Amino acid sequence: MRRLNLITCGESHGKYLAAILEGMPAGLPVDLARIHHELWRRQQGYGRGGRQKIEKDEVEILGGVVGGKTTGAPVGFLLTNRDFKIDKMPELFRPRPGHADLAGALKYSQGIRAVLERSSARETAMRVAAGALAKLLLKEFGIEVLSHVIGIGTARVPEETLSFDQIKKRAAASEMNCAFPETEKEMVRVVSEAMEKRDSVGGQFEVRVSGAPIGLGSYVHWARKLDGQIAQGLMSLQSVKAVEFGLGTHLGTIFGSEAQDEIFYSKEKGYYRKTGRAGGIEGGMTNGSELAVRATMKPISTLRQPLTSVNMKTKKPEKAEYERSDICVVPAGSVIGEAIVALEVADAFLEKFGGDSLGEIERNYKGYLQEIE
Amino acid sequence: MRRLNLITCGESHGKYLAAILEGMPAGLPVDLARIHHELWRRQQGYGRGGRQKIEKDEVEILGGVVGGKTTGAPVGFLLTNRDFKIDKMPELFRPRPGHADLAGALKYSQGIRAVLERSSARETAMRVAAGALAKLLLKEFGIEVLSHVIGIGTARVPEETLSFDQIKKRAAASEMNCAFPETEKEMVRVVSEAMEKRDSVGGQFEVRVSGAPIGLGSYVHWARKLDGQIAQGLMSLQSVKAVEFGLGTHLGTIFGSEAQDEIFYSKEKGYYRKTGRAGGIEGGMTNGSELAVRATMKPISTLRQPLTSVNMKTKKPEKAEYERSDICVVPAGSVIGEAIVALEVADAFLEKFGGDSLGEIERNYKGYLQEIE
Amino acid sequence: MRRLNLITCGESHGKYLAAILEGMPAGLPVDLARIHHELWRRQQGYGRGGRQKIEKDEVEILGGVVGGKTTGAPVGFLLTNRDFKIDKMPELFRPRPGHADLAGALKYSQGIRAVLERSSARETAMRVAAGALAKLLLKEFGIEVLSHVIGIGTARVPEETLSFDQIKKRAAASEMNCAFPETEKEMVRVVSEAMEKRDSVGGQFEVRVSGAPIGLGSYVHWARKLDGQIAQGLMSLQSVKAVEFGLGTHLGTIFGSEAQDEIFYSKEKGYYRKTGRAGGIEGGMTNGSELAVRATMKPISTLRQPLTSVNMKTKKPEKAEYERSDICVVPAGSVIGEAIVALEVADAFLEKFGGDSLGEIERNYKGYLQEIE
Amino acid sequence: MRRLNLITCGESHGKYLAAILEGMPAGLPVDLARIHHELWRRQQGYGRGGRQKIEKDEVEILGGVVGGKTTGAPVGFLLTNRDFKIDKMPELFRPRPGHADLAGALKYSQGIRAVLERSSARETAMRVAAGALAKLLLKEFGIEVLSHVIGIGTARVPEETLSFDQIKKRAAASEMNCAFPETEKEMVRVVSEAMEKRDSVGGQFEVRVSGAPIGLGSYVHWARKLDGQIAQGLMSLQSVKAVEFGLGTHLGTIFGSEAQDEIFYSKEKGYYRKTGRAGGIEGGMTNGSELAVRATMKPISTLRQPLTSVNMKTKKPEKAEYERSDICVVPAGSVIGEAIVALEVADAFLEKFGGDSLGEIERNYKGYLQEIE
């Protein structure tokens, strides 16, 4: 990110989590309830562990907001952990396969505890808070971001096409952030099965962005491509192992004539597409269609039935550590993915339109829309 | 990238392509023949267009190398295009679906020609040159990078597991950079079919890295995760629409007990794994296993049988422009992907070990290896 | 900064100030008392306003420290303002000449209050906290940083040369952070005069760094030059209008034969200099001598006897706003300058030596020292 | 720099110098003659060595320009050295005091030759080329940049105030880029004296920017302050040891009532100042006045009458190396300083106004000017 910089801080069982988001314009009304709603969404989903019952994530604003509006200064968020006990927690010696434990302990020459505490996805609460602010900014310009869970284990949504609003509405009503009630039931069943087996399960979510203008991101320099930036963001989310735009991996198996989105024009809509195979990104830029990106999350690595590991002190084989954990976090992941995509799109938006206040950005934005009409 | 910065420059039919790679240490012997070999590899593959017959890509070094060795100064590369005619080429008005044409022309308020010339994958020759240097650096530390094509259209390699060296050797002998001769034949057949249909076809490649130590990248800050950085790099490659580590999307469909790589230890190998489900990355860091990442390329968007588009002057529907193009570029893409991954791993390596000369880095590296033994 | 990233957040009369410092290695003992001591030093100096009596700046650690040691994760600092009343403070309309008020209000399209609150030097408390951590890191490697005030108004220290330790000791005993007691008295007199005249007064401070090895920073790329990075850091300190290394502006008036530091060598000292005209930086790198950089602070812009301004509502001339303020902040400025230089030197140090834990850095560092012996 | 990124490449006696400037908008007419004129200006000044007679610096455009206009793609510059002989030049062992030689050789573990070749100010030809493009951009918006030499050794311009246009015109007519013919003569005399003494001499130059709107740069984050960014840029110029805005170091000696620029308003001018003590920067932002920054250059470190050094092979004291060099480069330095400031102001301008084409930026810019009227 260039215009927007986000740094988070804090450990899973530390007293605080904090974040600073630098680069927001002035004049954006900060609706704390919306931010708290997003944090609440991140805590939902069947298959979560006990932690979510302890915590009720709400943030305080540390700065950058005066009189309820952003000022252009860095915006800080502070979350106080209820389950705060880091200095009483035991050191660990048996790294969990799939986690940062082993590599982190060796790299930083420290115990697993310090690694686990920071590598934990608890940190993502701060990304959700910052992303909620990015969503508020985008909404001022008619840009909306949604996420929905499209697969958990073997449960997968049907190939049916729903509109942005349908997905949004249906997913909001679903415990699993899933737009298909039948699939949701199946997802719950898969999670229950994992629970019974003392196992965990992964899945896939999709993030969609509607209303983004043509031309966010750029093709001129590899590091400015919006799909690259979004891919980095999503892949940096704990457990994510795959990121796909549009038809994704399927695009490798078909012919070119089936793989593109033909271009149409009408007075009302301007340039538009009837298909979304590219996921709304061509040449590293938004193409005016809905942006659609999918991320695959592997199953949670902490298992009640632990896998084989090695005791780092003795170098003998032992079962991996177990620490209270979730069974399935794909619904939470989808909410975090939404925040990540919102931050990247907001960054590209601010790059394109410049400006330091909401009014200035609106003026610049409208001028561009008129130009490309 | 933080320690290594790569900027490329130049247009597809411009006189030059150029690149500057900033951040390389001093003392690395620059084997130009190796760099030219990589450039040659990028030009191969059944299904390429006429351009590859015109060009023989070789670079001159612009700076950063004295007496055959890097000096720590920015290294520049210059490639002179034989097929240089940019100022004689016609302006275009009918954007090609799947390309940067439409969004690029609107965003930058210019004709399609200027967009096409820069968004073209011809630019990737410079990434391959820079990546070849990164590969030479990594090789000094026993780290090797390979790529191979694993699918083109419906042709797909078998589930058979090959060793790093087997893949490397077999792919090197293959016109399609494919390690399975039977599949290669099928790939050629698919490409021929596309050719006959005046169509194009996509596919998938894998990049593997062997010999990377435990602990490149980091979990502490989202932007320092190596998988995120690699994902950005690969997704910024023209036509790439999906990036997957290890088992990738499949990880979303299985249970946690099947999805992790258990940890073992022996005196000879240190910590090691018997499986590579995570693709060698846990918590945003290399875990000591082979790094394995796959990218899916959509079919080339320029079709001999053009798709529906809109004339940007008249706003009437017309067929999209056609300009001489390839039919299938997945083998080339795999070579470029190799370069991109090499650059990202080299960046993480230099971050971890610091140092400004090859000797200093070696000393630092050995010290770390001894420590984590 | 590349390896170390510092973002601060918070308003002068907001509830909190916060900072996140990203990039510190693991294993550094965090001595909170030392950090608080630096914060205390920043609050000292004859000529400070009432605010310093209200506040006793102490920070809480937000993250990045477990069991009293850094973990390699981002380190956060939180300072709670006692004088917290931002939402009760009046909007202002008459921008103070010399401040961010006018340009800030126009740029961000908001009232002066929001500008004043963030542009205030109260923010520098966070830079001091982060710099204190950088100083602790440097100290592990025998690198020390000091500052001392060398001029306030017409009062100026004599041309006498003192050793690093003498300056440090004497300045520590001085209310004005000045190493010359006679000059200190004169400084107090100048500040008193300003006070009586309801005016303010500026001055100059010097920051010195001892023990830095040869070769921090680099000449290879303009953006990696350490003097450039330090200059940016210091010029970004409120009120600083000039930054000079070594003999500074005087170097423009003399001949080359008088302007360089000749090079000597002895078995004990290695390469060394007898003079410090370059301020310890040649070619953008530390040269093994003491680093010496001076910054000039203009007088505080908020005057009890306000200057001519314009009411932004009426556009009529009026006297500028007055808000409780200091008379002279050069002693505080010197402490902040020390923090800024410490952060930049620590960044260059970590770039040079890489490494993620204190032990690893020590090993790398020693290897280099032996090599260049 | 964030929106504009400049990387240069090449050695003093290498075959090429090159640069890539990333981030320029599309649609800017590229007047190569203006760029060559700036390169010519950089080669002028009484006191230059023989190299300037050998070279006639002209660049080729490597990319980013189609049909005579920028395209938004990275712009590359290529300069072919006539005096190309790097691989025939001898290794050196006696580091020149004041140069990067010693620290560079130790840091990068290589000979002095490789250090000298890159640390040489020959590289600045590329900064001038890139800065010339930045000047062309700024000029489209009525922003002009000039430089003039204000001191060489003991020769110094009088305290007389000249208008921007007067300085520009007079300096253009002066061999020494000095606006005062009497002082120019004295400057030539000082340089002649240095020449006769086989010595060198430094000096001071000023860069001014007229027409910059209120509000470039920002106070919200230390790294976004325009004065900090300009200070980094200028301090990264070879030989520069001091950077001052407005009254600079003098501001440390006076009272606040004499140190600020009072604020006035008229319908015609908007907000304006009658004085320029702050150098046009308040709170890290342009304040609508002329930006004025001074840089002090130490004398050239390469002396015909070499200073004491140490032979790095034998560790015995010897005289430093001598290589053909200039006597005084302050006029050249002023031209480079102009380029550096232009790049930084252009970066801040593009950040503020966003936009990807000249037309879009103009629209955004006008909207802002109307808003703050």
Tab-separated table of C-alpha atoms in Angstrom, chain C residues 142-326:
chain	number	residue	atom	x	y	z
C	142	GLY	CA	28.302	0.046	22.038
C	143	ILE	CA	26.677	2.829	20.045
C	144	GLU	CA	25.611	5.849	22.053
C	145	VAL	CA	23.633	8.914	21.114
C	146	LEU	CA	23.654	12.272	22.878
C	147	SER	CA	22.314	15.707	22.249
C	148	HIS	CA	23.151	19.100	23.605
C	149	VAL	CA	21.900	22.604	23.061
C	150	ILE	CA	24.521	24.802	21.444
C	151	GLY	CA	22.648	28.044	21.006
C	152	ILE	CA	19.520	29.831	22.120
C	153	GLY	CA	18.974	33.226	20.535
C	154	THR	CA	22.229	35.097	20.829
C	155	ALA	CA	23.598	32.793	23.514
C	156	ARG	CA	26.010	30.346	21.980
C	157	VAL	CA	28.453	27.783	23.328
C	158	PRO	CA	32.181	28.554	22.992
C	159	GLU	CA	34.327	26.966	20.282
C	160	GLU	CA	35.876	24.669	22.870
C	161	THR	CA	36.032	20.981	22.025
C	162	LEU	CA	34.677	18.524	24.557
C	163	SER	CA	34.725	14.773	24.452
C	164	PHE	CA	31.546	12.765	23.936
C	165	ASP	CA	31.465	11.768	27.571
C	166	GLN	CA	32.095	15.279	28.806
C	167	ILE	CA	29.261	16.648	26.753
C	168	LYS	CA	26.965	13.900	27.872
C	169	LYS	CA	27.715	14.340	31.536
C	170	ARG	CA	27.581	18.101	31.526
C	171	ALA	CA	24.443	18.335	29.436
C	172	ALA	CA	22.709	15.858	31.717
C	173	ALA	CA	23.373	18.185	34.635
C	174	SER	CA	21.988	21.198	32.802
C	175	GLU	CA	18.427	22.451	32.802
C	176	MET	CA	18.952	23.529	29.207
C	177	ASN	CA	20.716	20.339	28.101
C	178	CYS	CA	23.748	22.543	27.531
C	179	ALA	CA	27.307	21.400	28.219
C	180	PHE	CA	28.606	24.846	29.126
C	181	PRO	CA	27.333	26.242	32.415
C	182	GLU	CA	28.231	29.808	31.501
C	183	THR	CA	26.342	29.592	28.256
C	184	GLU	CA	23.475	27.931	30.011
C	185	LYS	CA	23.070	30.953	32.240
C	186	GLU	CA	23.067	33.178	29.219
C	187	MET	CA	20.493	30.928	27.574
C	188	VAL	CA	18.211	31.218	30.577
C	189	ARG	CA	18.632	34.968	30.428
C	190	VAL	CA	17.667	35.031	26.743
C	191	VAL	CA	14.589	32.937	27.428
C	192	SER	CA	13.647	35.223	30.315
C	193	GLU	CA	13.966	38.183	28.022
C	194	ALA	CA	11.683	36.517	25.495
C	195	MET	CA	9.251	35.736	28.289
C	196	GLU	CA	9.162	39.330	29.433
C	197	LYS	CA	8.644	40.558	25.912
C	198	ARG	CA	5.831	38.030	25.533
C	199	ASP	CA	7.915	36.670	22.720
C	200	SER	CA	9.597	33.339	21.957
C	201	VAL	CA	13.084	32.309	20.962
C	202	GLY	CA	14.780	29.581	18.909
C	203	GLY	CA	18.184	27.998	18.907
C	204	GLN	CA	20.336	25.160	17.802
C	205	PHE	CA	21.174	21.710	19.055
C	206	GLU	CA	23.658	19.067	18.126
C	207	VAL	CA	23.226	15.300	18.116
C	208	ARG	CA	26.268	13.076	18.321
C	209	VAL	CA	26.630	9.346	17.871
C	210	SER	CA	29.668	7.471	19.108
C	211	GLY	CA	30.646	3.914	18.387
C	212	ALA	CA	28.934	3.515	15.038
C	213	PRO	CA	30.944	1.225	12.772
C	214	ILE	CA	32.266	2.256	9.396
C	215	GLY	CA	29.741	1.669	6.657
C	216	LEU	CA	26.203	2.379	7.872
C	217	GLY	CA	24.134	3.909	5.080
C	218	SER	CA	25.206	3.707	1.455
C	219	TYR	CA	26.358	5.713	-1.534
C	220	VAL	CA	24.834	3.430	-4.137
C	221	HIS	CA	21.339	4.916	-4.270
C	222	TRP	CA	20.333	8.435	-3.334
C	223	ALA	CA	17.552	7.242	-1.072
C	224	ARG	CA	19.893	5.027	0.986
C	225	LYS	CA	22.289	7.774	2.044
C	226	LEU	CA	22.287	7.997	5.802
C	227	ASP	CA	22.810	11.747	5.899
C	228	GLY	CA	19.786	12.169	3.665
C	229	GLN	CA	17.699	9.964	5.924
C	230	ILE	CA	18.812	11.783	9.055
C	231	ALA	CA	18.169	15.126	7.382
C	232	GLN	CA	14.640	14.074	6.552
C	233	GLY	CA	14.067	12.911	10.090
C	234	LEU	CA	15.351	16.076	11.717
C	235	MET	CA	13.690	18.439	9.246
C	236	SER	CA	10.426	16.686	10.011
C	237	LEU	CA	10.716	17.844	13.618
C	238	GLN	CA	8.443	20.788	14.286
C	239	SER	CA	10.318	24.152	14.101
C	240	VAL	CA	13.491	22.754	12.571
C	241	LYS	CA	14.564	24.858	9.578
C	242	ALA	CA	18.190	23.837	9.065
C	243	VAL	CA	20.216	20.643	9.311
C	244	GLU	CA	24.002	20.566	9.094
C	245	PHE	CA	26.563	17.809	9.271
C	246	GLY	CA	30.015	18.496	10.684
C	247	LEU	CA	31.182	21.998	9.903
C	248	GLY	CA	27.922	22.499	8.004
C	249	THR	CA	27.420	25.854	6.321
C	250	HIS	CA	30.990	26.829	7.154
C	251	LEU	CA	32.180	24.220	4.648
C	252	GLY	CA	30.920	26.429	1.857
C	253	THR	CA	33.375	29.176	2.719
C	254	ILE	CA	36.686	27.329	2.899
C	255	PHE	CA	39.125	25.501	0.671
C	256	GLY	CA	39.228	21.756	0.187
C	257	SER	CA	42.516	21.337	1.966
C	258	GLU	CA	40.902	22.622	5.163
C	259	ALA	CA	37.633	20.817	4.762
C	260	GLN	CA	38.398	17.095	4.817
C	261	ASP	CA	39.277	14.666	7.546
C	262	GLU	CA	42.597	13.037	6.756
C	263	ILE	CA	42.797	9.293	7.208
C	264	PHE	CA	45.064	7.532	9.694
C	265	TYR	CA	45.522	3.974	10.759
C	266	SER	CA	46.801	2.271	13.850
C	267	LYS	CA	46.633	-1.305	14.980
C	268	GLU	CA	44.573	-0.354	18.014
C	269	LYS	CA	42.108	1.981	16.439
C	270	GLY	CA	42.033	0.741	12.862
C	271	TYR	CA	41.254	3.555	10.443
C	272	TYR	CA	40.603	6.801	12.254
C	273	ARG	CA	40.428	10.570	11.910
C	274	LYS	CA	41.806	13.374	14.020
C	275	THR	CA	39.161	15.828	12.891
C	276	GLY	CA	35.400	15.702	12.502
C	277	ARG	CA	34.705	18.196	9.766
C	278	ALA	CA	32.454	15.848	7.833
C	279	GLY	CA	30.373	15.067	10.889
C	280	GLY	CA	31.275	11.416	10.580
C	281	ILE	CA	29.527	10.915	7.239
C	282	GLU	CA	31.283	10.501	3.898
C	283	GLY	CA	29.493	9.325	0.788
C	284	GLY	CA	26.283	8.860	2.724
C	285	MET	CA	27.949	6.416	5.117
C	286	THR	CA	29.341	6.530	8.610
C	287	ASN	CA	33.109	6.778	8.419
C	288	GLY	CA	33.924	5.500	11.876
C	289	SER	CA	34.233	8.926	13.472
C	290	GLU	CA	31.647	10.419	15.750
C	291	LEU	CA	28.545	11.345	13.825
C	292	ALA	CA	27.705	15.000	14.461
C	293	VAL	CA	24.647	16.766	13.125
C	294	ARG	CA	23.153	20.116	14.077
C	295	ALA	CA	19.588	21.314	13.751
C	296	THR	CA	18.315	24.864	14.009
C	297	MET	CA	14.908	25.472	15.505
C	298	LYS	CA	13.048	28.654	14.738
C	299	PRO	CA	11.302	30.327	17.676
C	300	ILE	CA	7.932	28.917	18.702
C	301	SER	CA	5.292	30.410	16.436
C	302	THR	CA	2.624	30.883	19.057
C	303	LEU	CA	3.178	34.296	20.619
C	304	ARG	CA	1.547	35.911	23.616
C	305	GLN	CA	1.841	39.112	21.622
C	306	PRO	CA	0.201	37.759	18.522
C	307	LEU	CA	1.180	38.691	15.020
C	308	THR	CA	-1.035	39.898	12.233
C	309	SER	CA	-3.253	37.314	10.634
C	310	VAL	CA	-6.576	37.030	8.880
C	311	ASN	CA	-9.882	35.776	10.195
C	312	MET	CA	-10.670	32.901	7.863
C	313	LYS	CA	-14.406	33.468	8.165
C	314	THR	CA	-14.469	37.204	7.559
C	315	LYS	CA	-11.204	37.500	5.628
C	316	LYS	CA	-10.514	40.599	7.709
C	317	PRO	CA	-7.140	41.217	9.324
C	318	GLU	CA	-7.016	40.209	12.986
C	319	LYS	CA	-4.375	39.168	15.447
C	320	ALA	CA	-3.515	35.470	15.366
C	321	GLU	CA	-4.906	33.015	17.882
C	322	TYR	CA	-3.028	32.443	21.085
C	323	GLU	CA	-3.042	29.136	22.827
C	324	ARG	CA	-1.044	28.235	25.882
C	325	SER	CA	2.422	27.602	24.633
C	326	ASP	CA	6.079	27.335	25.445
